[in-house]
Amino acid sequence: MHITSKLPSAGTTIFTVMSSLALEYKAINLGQGFPDFMMSSELTGLVNEAMRNGFNQYTHMNGYPQLREKLAAKVEKLYGTVIQPDTQITVTPGGTYAIYTALTTVLQSNDEVIVFEPAYDSYIPNILINGAKPVRIALQYPDYAVPWDEVKAKLTNKTRMIILNSPHNPTGKVLSKKDIESLRSIVANTNIFIVSDEVYEHLIFDGLEHQSILRYPDLLERSFVCFSFGKTYHCTGWKLGYCISAPELMKEYRKVHQFNAFSCDTPKQVALAAYLDNETAYLSLGASIQQKRDHFRELMKATPFKLIPSHGSYFECYSYSSFSEENDFDLAVRLTKEKGVTAIPLSSFYDDKTDHKVLRFCFTKNEETLEKAVERLVSGK
Ligand code: PMP
Ligand code: GLN
């Protein structure tokens, strides 16, 4: 039997490669983005309660209605935009799926999609599997700013979509109001859609304000805005997220969703609907995770790694060009084996494996984990 591969150049995602290696070598895993601390016991209690109360069958295909209502209320409060839970929100099995569904809803063969690199590793395969073409634009190293002039220059009559991600994985870069203005002027009077990956919406530091597309009704008309409960509530293994869009766009999105996942985990949606009343749980997230970032930054001063500051997400990038010529993947493997610490090489976020000699570390960990990891980086296992 022979399959003509739809993704001939894809290997195994770097997150699985590095997490498996970390396990094999008993390394401290600061690679793949997940917390090593417990999630809220109140929230897990609510899931248990929902299961005991019989919420164990399919819920509505667009998501548990009360959860969608609570999300709409949250959006209005945070971003000042009124959205309709019945026509504008769909709950999905994770943020990655939410993004995939948006691309699959819109893209036709040979459409062009602008994607900024370094990019979360699902975007380009999601474009390719739909027969469309990624138009890659590098964020400016080392501050990872968006080169809007280059975006303008690369527009063609086939440009169908721009994928945004703020706060950004892997760099922690956060889009500013000025970026939104540039985006607005580029898409005005075009048929270009936007997919805005905002899974790190609450993981934002240094007093910066998240420039959600949801703040801008004119942009929302052409956008699919994607979120993940996994990141907000420290439960990446739950794989639950949601997408918000304009009613006409969401109608098409749901056609794709209904014949794929159809609906998502019911008891967790029931629990999340109740837990969304706890505003502190998400509003305090940025400050508490910033403490971890600051602690990690301080610790890393004892190493020769040079900081590339992050203002959001679970991650901070560090350059090692001052002390090694090694390529970043080899260094990440060697650190895992020899020092017992795992990071992610930034080249994995570039289709052509651009290597600026940078590693990404996940700091969303217990303090002791971070301390032990940096101790190992300094003195070995
Ligand atoms: N986008 C980015 C940038 C991410 O880092 C992640 C991380 N998991 C996701 C989307 C998707 O999250 P999920 O686990 O909910 O699919
Ligand atoms: N978003 C996480 C990261 O960047 C991992 C997601 C995944 O493993 N696919 O590390």
GROMACS .gro file of C-alpha atoms and ligand atoms in nm:
model
  407
    1MET     CA    1   0.000   0.000   0.000
    2HIS     CA    2   0.130   0.347  -0.079
    3ILE     CA    3   0.023   0.685   0.049
    4THR     CA    4   0.111   0.993  -0.149
    5SER     CA    5   0.206   1.211   0.145
    6LYS     CA    6   0.017   1.534   0.193
    7LEU     CA    7   0.304   1.659   0.407
    8PRO     CA    8   0.611   1.507   0.243
    9SER     CA    9   0.861   1.731   0.418
   10ALA     CA   10   0.714   1.705   0.769
   11GLY     CA   11   0.894   1.506   1.036
   12THR     CA   12   0.792   1.463   1.399
   13THR     CA   13   0.717   1.793   1.572
   14ILE     CA   14   1.014   1.931   1.768
   15PHE     CA   15   0.806   1.936   2.086
   16THR     CA   16   0.767   1.558   2.082
   17VAL     CA   17   1.127   1.506   1.971
   18MET     CA   18   1.267   1.713   2.259
   19SER     CA   19   1.023   1.589   2.524
   20SER     CA   20   1.104   1.227   2.436
   21LEU     CA   21   1.475   1.303   2.457
   22ALA     CA   22   1.426   1.477   2.793
   23LEU     CA   23   1.248   1.167   2.923
   24GLU     CA   24   1.516   0.935   2.788
   25TYR     CA   25   1.801   1.132   2.948
   26LYS     CA   26   1.607   1.229   3.263
   27ALA     CA   27   1.662   1.594   3.177
   28ILE     CA   28   1.470   1.886   3.323
   29ASN     CA   29   1.229   1.970   3.045
   30LEU     CA   30   1.222   2.344   2.975
   31GLY     CA   31   1.141   2.261   2.612
   32GLN     CA   32   0.776   2.191   2.534
   33GLY     CA   33   0.545   2.455   2.682
   34PHE     CA   34   0.358   2.312   2.980
   35PRO     CA   35   0.357   2.394   3.352
   36ASP     CA   36   0.495   2.140   3.602
   37PHE     CA   37   0.275   2.270   3.884
   38MET     CA   38  -0.079   2.173   3.977
   39MET     CA   39  -0.378   2.340   3.817
   40SER     CA   40  -0.660   2.481   4.029
   41SER     CA   41  -0.818   2.216   4.252
   42GLU     CA   42  -1.137   2.423   4.244
   43LEU     CA   43  -1.152   2.371   3.868
   44THR     CA   44  -1.077   1.997   3.881
   45GLY     CA   45  -1.343   1.975   4.157
   46LEU     CA   46  -1.593   2.138   3.924
   47VAL     CA   47  -1.513   1.877   3.654
   48ASN     CA   48  -1.571   1.595   3.905
   49GLU     CA   49  -1.897   1.757   4.007
   50ALA     CA   50  -2.011   1.794   3.645
   51MET     CA   51  -1.938   1.426   3.582
   52ARG     CA   52  -2.123   1.322   3.897
   53ASN     CA   53  -2.416   1.541   3.794
   54GLY     CA   54  -2.448   1.351   3.467
   55PHE     CA   55  -2.286   1.590   3.217
   56ASN     CA   56  -2.127   1.302   3.031
   57GLN     CA   57  -2.300   1.300   2.692
   58TYR     CA   58  -2.252   1.510   2.380
   59THR     CA   59  -2.304   1.877   2.437
   60HIS     CA   60  -2.407   2.122   2.165
   61MET     CA   61  -2.179   2.103   1.861
   62ASN     CA   62  -2.086   2.471   1.894
   63GLY     CA   63  -1.998   2.431   2.262
   64TYR     CA   64  -2.185   2.412   2.593
   65PRO     CA   65  -2.423   2.711   2.568
   66GLN     CA   66  -2.351   2.851   2.917
   67LEU     CA   67  -1.977   2.841   2.845
   68ARG     CA   68  -2.027   3.041   2.527
   69GLU     CA   69  -2.238   3.293   2.716
   70LYS     CA   70  -1.972   3.337   2.983
   71LEU     CA   71  -1.705   3.378   2.718
   72ALA     CA   72  -1.907   3.645   2.539
   73ALA     CA   73  -1.950   3.833   2.868
   74LYS     CA   74  -1.575   3.809   2.933
   75VAL     CA   75  -1.492   3.942   2.587
   76GLU     CA   76  -1.724   4.238   2.632
   77LYS     CA   77  -1.574   4.319   2.970
   78LEU     CA   78  -1.211   4.284   2.863
   79TYR     CA   79  -1.221   4.413   2.508
   80GLY     CA   80  -1.540   4.618   2.489
   81THR     CA   81  -1.687   4.427   2.195
   82VAL     CA   82  -2.028   4.263   2.203
   83ILE     CA   83  -2.023   3.918   2.047
   84GLN     CA   84  -2.311   3.674   2.007
   85PRO     CA   85  -2.256   3.336   2.174
   86ASP     CA   86  -2.496   3.165   1.933
   87THR     CA   87  -2.335   3.280   1.613
   88GLN     CA   88  -1.979   3.387   1.690
   89ILE     CA   89  -1.814   3.137   1.928
   90THR     CA   90  -1.728   2.773   1.868
   91VAL     CA   91  -1.560   2.558   2.133
   92THR     CA   92  -1.286   2.337   1.987
   93PRO     CA   93  -1.057   2.055   2.098
   94GLY     CA   94  -0.765   2.292   2.158
   95GLY     CA   95  -0.618   2.604   2.005
   96THR     CA   96  -0.423   2.417   1.738
   97TYR     CA   97  -0.746   2.263   1.607
   98ALA     CA   98  -0.917   2.603   1.620
   99ILE     CA   99  -0.645   2.742   1.393
  100TYR     CA  100  -0.648   2.441   1.160
  101THR     CA  101  -1.025   2.471   1.121
  102ALA     CA  102  -0.998   2.841   1.035
  103LEU     CA  103  -0.741   2.771   0.763
  104THR     CA  104  -0.939   2.478   0.627
  105THR     CA  105  -1.257   2.688   0.619
  106VAL     CA  106  -1.102   2.962   0.407
  107LEU     CA  107  -0.816   2.832   0.196
  108GLN     CA  108  -0.841   2.717  -0.163
  109SER     CA  109  -0.562   2.572  -0.376
  110ASN     CA  110  -0.284   2.817  -0.453
  111ASP     CA  111  -0.407   3.083  -0.210
  112GLU     CA  112  -0.118   3.261  -0.041
  113VAL     CA  113  -0.092   3.295   0.335
  114ILE     CA  114   0.145   3.535   0.505
  115VAL     CA  115   0.312   3.368   0.799
  116PHE     CA  116   0.571   3.528   1.024
  117GLU     CA  117   0.873   3.328   1.127
  118PRO     CA  118   0.971   3.205   1.377
  119ALA     CA  119   0.626   3.044   1.369
  120TYR     CA  120   0.444   2.792   1.587
  121ASP     CA  121   0.510   2.472   1.403
  122SER     CA  122   0.154   2.384   1.302
  123TYR     CA  123   0.091   2.689   1.082
  124ILE     CA  124   0.284   2.597   0.769
  125PRO     CA  125   0.169   2.232   0.759
  126ASN     CA  126  -0.189   2.358   0.808
  127ILE     CA  127  -0.146   2.584   0.505
  128LEU     CA  128   0.015   2.313   0.291
  129ILE     CA  129  -0.240   2.045   0.370
  130ASN     CA  130  -0.504   2.279   0.228
  131GLY     CA  131  -0.314   2.313  -0.098
  132ALA     CA  132  -0.227   2.675  -0.023
  133LYS     CA  133   0.111   2.843  -0.024
  134PRO     CA  134   0.294   2.989   0.276
  135VAL     CA  135   0.455   3.327   0.214
  136ARG     CA  136   0.714   3.339   0.489
  137ILE     CA  137   0.828   3.668   0.636
  138ALA     CA  138   1.100   3.675   0.901
  139LEU     CA  139   1.040   3.883   1.212
  140GLN     CA  140   1.338   4.115   1.249
  141TYR     CA  141   1.609   3.951   1.454
  142PRO     CA  142   1.685   4.013   1.740
  143ASP     CA  143   1.382   4.214   1.852
  144TYR     CA  144   1.139   4.016   1.635
  145ALA     CA  145   0.946   4.322   1.516
  146VAL     CA  146   0.703   4.275   1.226
  147PRO     CA  147   0.847   4.424   0.904
  148TRP     CA  148   0.519   4.574   0.780
  149ASP     CA  149   0.679   4.723   0.468
  150GLU     CA  150   0.782   4.377   0.363
  151VAL     CA  151   0.429   4.252   0.426
  152LYS     CA  152   0.298   4.524   0.197
  153ALA     CA  153   0.556   4.435  -0.066
  154LYS     CA  154   0.464   4.067  -0.060
  155LEU     CA  155   0.090   4.115  -0.113
  156THR     CA  156  -0.042   3.973  -0.440
  157ASN     CA  157  -0.389   3.914  -0.578
  158LYS     CA  158  -0.360   3.562  -0.433
  159THR     CA  159  -0.297   3.677  -0.075
  160ARG     CA  160  -0.584   3.523   0.117
  161MET     CA  161  -0.479   3.535   0.478
  162ILE     CA  162  -0.235   3.669   0.737
  163ILE     CA  163  -0.160   3.464   1.049
  164LEU     CA  164  -0.083   3.664   1.363
  165ASN     CA  165   0.030   3.542   1.702
  166SER     CA  166   0.053   3.773   2.004
  167PRO     CA  167   0.188   3.721   2.264
  168HIS     CA  168   0.418   3.528   2.039
  169ASN     CA  169   0.551   3.177   2.061
  170PRO     CA  170   0.852   3.133   2.065
  171THR     CA  171   0.979   3.489   2.119
  172GLY     CA  172   0.735   3.644   2.367
  173LYS     CA  173   0.696   3.944   2.136
  174VAL     CA  174   0.374   4.140   2.187
  175LEU     CA  175   0.198   4.335   1.910
  176SER     CA  176   0.144   4.705   1.980
  177LYS     CA  177  -0.135   4.943   1.881
  178LYS     CA  178   0.095   5.068   1.609
  179ASP     CA  179   0.123   4.715   1.469
  180ILE     CA  180  -0.256   4.695   1.461
  181GLU     CA  181  -0.269   5.025   1.270
  182SER     CA  182  -0.021   4.889   1.013
  183LEU     CA  183  -0.225   4.572   0.982
  184ARG     CA  184  -0.546   4.770   0.939
  185SER     CA  185  -0.403   4.983   0.662
  186ILE     CA  186  -0.273   4.673   0.482
  187VAL     CA  187  -0.598   4.477   0.487
  188ALA     CA  188  -0.836   4.769   0.428
  189ASN     CA  189  -1.032   4.720   0.104
  190THR     CA  190  -0.891   4.372   0.045
  191ASN     CA  191  -1.035   4.021   0.079
  192ILE     CA  192  -0.759   3.917   0.316
  193PHE     CA  193  -0.864   3.713   0.619
  194ILE     CA  194  -0.681   3.718   0.951
  195VAL     CA  195  -0.620   3.425   1.182
  196SER     CA  196  -0.515   3.564   1.517
  197ASP     CA  197  -0.361   3.310   1.752
  198GLU     CA  198  -0.417   3.456   2.098
  199VAL     CA  199  -0.366   3.148   2.315
  200TYR     CA  200  -0.131   3.351   2.541
  201GLU     CA  201  -0.387   3.630   2.582
  202HIS     CA  202  -0.343   3.648   2.962
  203LEU     CA  203   0.026   3.567   2.967
  204ILE     CA  204   0.143   3.921   2.915
  205PHE     CA  205   0.399   4.109   3.124
  206ASP     CA  206   0.559   4.445   3.201
  207GLY     CA  207   0.226   4.628   3.209
  208LEU     CA  208   0.163   4.574   2.836
  209GLU     CA  209  -0.195   4.552   2.713
  210HIS     CA  210  -0.300   4.262   2.492
  211GLN     CA  211  -0.401   4.400   2.153
  212SER     CA  212  -0.666   4.139   2.086
  213ILE     CA  213  -0.831   4.154   1.746
  214LEU     CA  214  -1.151   4.139   1.953
  215ARG     CA  215  -1.092   4.505   2.044
  216TYR     CA  216  -1.135   4.602   1.679
  217PRO     CA  217  -1.480   4.518   1.533
  218ASP     CA  218  -1.368   4.629   1.185
  219LEU     CA  219  -1.088   4.370   1.194
  220LEU     CA  220  -1.303   4.102   1.358
  221GLU     CA  221  -1.523   4.108   1.047
  222ARG     CA  222  -1.242   3.934   0.858
  223SER     CA  223  -1.086   3.738   1.144
  224PHE     CA  224  -1.083   3.406   1.325
  225VAL     CA  225  -0.950   3.465   1.676
  226CYS     CA  226  -0.825   3.149   1.847
  227PHE     CA  227  -0.778   3.068   2.217
  228SER     CA  228  -0.677   2.777   2.441
  229PHE     CA  229  -0.807   2.697   2.789
  230GLY     CA  230  -0.496   2.483   2.835
  231LYS     CA  231  -0.271   2.788   2.857
  232THR     CA  232  -0.501   3.000   3.071
  233TYR     CA  233  -0.576   2.735   3.332
  234HIS     CA  234  -0.250   2.535   3.340
  235CYS     CA  235  -0.412   2.227   3.186
  236THR     CA  236  -0.250   2.183   2.845
  237GLY     CA  237  -0.355   1.817   2.850
  238TRP     CA  238  -0.722   1.910   2.842
  239LYS     CA  239  -0.693   2.022   2.478
  240LEU     CA  240  -0.985   2.261   2.484
  241GLY     CA  241  -1.003   2.598   2.314
  242TYR     CA  242  -1.236   2.815   2.112
  243CYS     CA  243  -1.261   3.038   1.810
  244ILE     CA  244  -1.442   3.371   1.780
  245SER     CA  245  -1.533   3.519   1.445
  246ALA     CA  246  -1.794   3.718   1.255
  247PRO     CA  247  -2.130   3.540   1.214
  248GLU     CA  248  -2.097   3.484   0.836
  249LEU     CA  249  -1.747   3.344   0.874
  250MET     CA  250  -1.842   3.131   1.173
  251LYS     CA  251  -2.124   2.974   0.973
  252GLU     CA  252  -1.868   2.829   0.731
  253TYR     CA  253  -1.625   2.743   1.013
  254ARG     CA  254  -1.892   2.531   1.180
  255LYS     CA  255  -1.952   2.337   0.858
  256VAL     CA  256  -1.593   2.215   0.883
  257HIS     CA  257  -1.602   2.165   1.260
  258GLN     CA  258  -1.925   1.962   1.263
  259PHE     CA  259  -1.782   1.689   1.043
  260ASN     CA  260  -1.452   1.672   1.225
  261ALA     CA  261  -1.475   1.699   1.603
  262PHE     CA  262  -1.850   1.776   1.607
  263SER     CA  263  -1.843   1.857   1.981
  264CYS     CA  264  -1.593   1.868   2.268
  265ASP     CA  265  -1.551   1.731   2.621
  266THR     CA  266  -1.874   1.810   2.806
  267PRO     CA  267  -1.784   1.794   3.177
  268LYS     CA  268  -1.485   2.023   3.131
  269GLN     CA  269  -1.696   2.277   2.947
  270VAL     CA  270  -1.954   2.271   3.226
  271ALA     CA  271  -1.675   2.323   3.480
  272LEU     CA  272  -1.515   2.605   3.282
  273ALA     CA  273  -1.850   2.781   3.250
  274ALA     CA  274  -1.874   2.794   3.630
  275TYR     CA  275  -1.504   2.877   3.679
  276LEU     CA  276  -1.519   3.175   3.442
  277ASP     CA  277  -1.701   3.361   3.721
  278ASN     CA  278  -1.362   3.368   3.895
  279GLU     CA  279  -1.210   3.669   3.718
  280THR     CA  280  -0.905   3.672   3.942
  281ALA     CA  281  -0.805   3.332   3.805
  282TYR     CA  282  -0.729   3.479   3.463
  283LEU     CA  283  -0.663   3.842   3.553
  284SER     CA  284  -0.385   3.751   3.799
  285LEU     CA  285  -0.215   3.514   3.557
  286GLY     CA  286   0.017   3.766   3.390
  287ALA     CA  287   0.161   3.889   3.721
  288SER     CA  288   0.213   3.541   3.863
  289ILE     CA  289   0.382   3.407   3.551
  290GLN     CA  290   0.591   3.724   3.517
  291GLN     CA  291   0.739   3.643   3.859
  292LYS     CA  292   0.858   3.314   3.715
  293ARG     CA  293   1.003   3.486   3.411
  294ASP     CA  294   1.184   3.737   3.632
  295HIS     CA  295   1.318   3.462   3.856
  296PHE     CA  296   1.442   3.264   3.557
  297ARG     CA  297   1.602   3.576   3.405
  298GLU     CA  298   1.785   3.647   3.727
  299LEU     CA  299   1.908   3.288   3.751
  300MET     CA  300   2.022   3.282   3.388
  301LYS     CA  301   2.263   3.569   3.458
  302ALA     CA  302   2.494   3.305   3.604
  303THR     CA  303   2.520   3.142   3.258
  304PRO     CA  304   2.684   3.273   2.941
  305PHE     CA  305   2.346   3.279   2.760
  306LYS     CA  306   2.237   3.624   2.643
  307LEU     CA  307   1.878   3.726   2.705
  308ILE     CA  308   1.641   3.822   2.424
  309PRO     CA  309   1.363   3.976   2.636
  310SER     CA  310   1.015   3.825   2.629
  311HIS     CA  311   0.706   4.028   2.720
  312GLY     CA  312   0.456   3.744   2.714
  313SER     CA  313   0.385   3.372   2.661
  314TYR     CA  314   0.546   3.081   2.850
  315PHE     CA  315   0.885   3.138   2.693
  316GLU     CA  316   1.205   3.335   2.684
  317CYS     CA  317   1.473   3.307   2.416
  318TYR     CA  318   1.848   3.318   2.478
  319SER     CA  319   2.133   3.361   2.234
  320TYR     CA  320   2.447   3.149   2.269
  321SER     CA  321   2.637   3.298   1.975
  322SER     CA  322   2.899   3.445   2.209
  323PHE     CA  323   3.017   3.104   2.327
  324SER     CA  324   2.933   2.843   2.063
  325GLU     CA  325   2.927   2.794   1.688
  326GLU     CA  326   2.727   2.476   1.719
  327ASN     CA  327   2.394   2.461   1.535
  328ASP     CA  328   2.098   2.512   1.765
  329PHE     CA  329   1.946   2.165   1.730
  330ASP     CA  330   2.279   1.996   1.809
  331LEU     CA  331   2.327   2.221   2.109
  332ALA     CA  332   1.975   2.147   2.238
  333VAL     CA  333   2.042   1.773   2.209
  334ARG     CA  334   2.383   1.805   2.374
  335LEU     CA  335   2.247   2.011   2.664
  336THR     CA  336   1.983   1.743   2.720
  337LYS     CA  337   2.236   1.464   2.721
  338GLU     CA  338   2.529   1.631   2.896
  339LYS     CA  339   2.374   1.893   3.123
  340GLY     CA  340   2.033   1.736   3.178
  341VAL     CA  341   1.839   2.042   3.063
  342THR     CA  342   1.612   2.052   2.758
  343ALA     CA  343   1.530   2.361   2.550
  344ILE     CA  344   1.387   2.408   2.200
  345PRO     CA  345   1.608   2.520   1.909
  346LEU     CA  346   1.461   2.827   1.736
  347SER     CA  347   1.549   2.693   1.390
  348SER     CA  348   1.255   2.454   1.430
  349PHE     CA  349   1.024   2.753   1.395
  350TYR     CA  350   1.161   2.839   1.049
  351ASP     CA  351   1.079   2.642   0.737
  352ASP     CA  352   1.435   2.683   0.610
  353LYS     CA  353   1.582   2.616   0.959
  354THR     CA  354   1.730   2.966   0.996
  355ASP     CA  355   1.975   2.940   1.283
  356HIS     CA  356   2.053   3.258   1.477
  357LYS     CA  357   2.203   3.049   1.760
  358VAL     CA  358   1.905   3.089   1.987
  359LEU     CA  359   1.729   2.848   2.225
  360ARG     CA  360   1.381   2.882   2.373
  361PHE     CA  361   1.329   2.801   2.741
  362CYS     CA  362   0.988   2.749   2.905
  363PHE     CA  363   0.992   2.926   3.243
  364THR     CA  364   0.635   2.833   3.343
  365LYS     CA  365   0.763   2.592   3.604
  366ASN     CA  366   0.803   2.561   3.980
  367GLU     CA  367   1.082   2.783   4.116
  368GLU     CA  368   1.280   2.477   4.226
  369THR     CA  369   1.263   2.334   3.874
  370LEU     CA  370   1.403   2.657   3.730
  371GLU     CA  371   1.673   2.674   3.998
  372LYS     CA  372   1.779   2.314   3.945
  373ALA     CA  373   1.784   2.359   3.568
  374VAL     CA  374   2.004   2.668   3.579
  375GLU     CA  375   2.231   2.503   3.836
  376ARG     CA  376   2.277   2.221   3.588
  377LEU     CA  377   2.346   2.467   3.304
  378VAL     CA  378   2.617   2.623   3.519
  379SER     CA  379   2.778   2.317   3.673
  380GLY     CA  380   2.642   2.011   3.491
  381LYS     CA  381   2.425   1.721   3.613
  382PMP     N1  382  -0.072   2.845   1.933
  382PMP     C1  383   0.044   2.858   1.997
  382PMP     C2  384   0.132   2.969   1.957
  382PMP     C3  385   0.081   2.770   2.095
  382PMP     O1  386   0.199   2.784   2.156
  382PMP     C4  387  -0.005   2.666   2.130
  382PMP     C5  388   0.045   2.577   2.234
  382PMP     N2  389   0.002   2.472   2.267
  382PMP     C6  390  -0.128   2.656   2.062
  382PMP     C7  391  -0.157   2.746   1.964
  382PMP     C8  392  -0.231   2.553   2.082
  382PMP     O2  393  -0.273   2.515   2.202
  382PMP     P1  394  -0.356   2.383   2.227
  382PMP     O3  395  -0.270   2.300   2.314
  382PMP     O4  396  -0.481   2.429   2.294
  382PMP     O5  397  -0.385   2.318   2.096
  383GLN     N1  398   0.268   2.514   2.244
  383GLN     C1  399   0.362   2.429   2.304
  383GLN     C2  400   0.502   2.475   2.274
  383GLN     O1  401   0.525   2.559   2.192
  383GLN     C3  402   0.352   2.286   2.269
  383GLN     C4  403   0.242   2.241   2.183
  383GLN     C5  404   0.272   2.110   2.123
  383GLN     O2  405   0.341   2.028   2.181
  383GLN     N2  406   0.223   2.090   2.007
  383GLN     O3  407   0.590   2.424   2.336
   0.00000   0.00000   0.00000
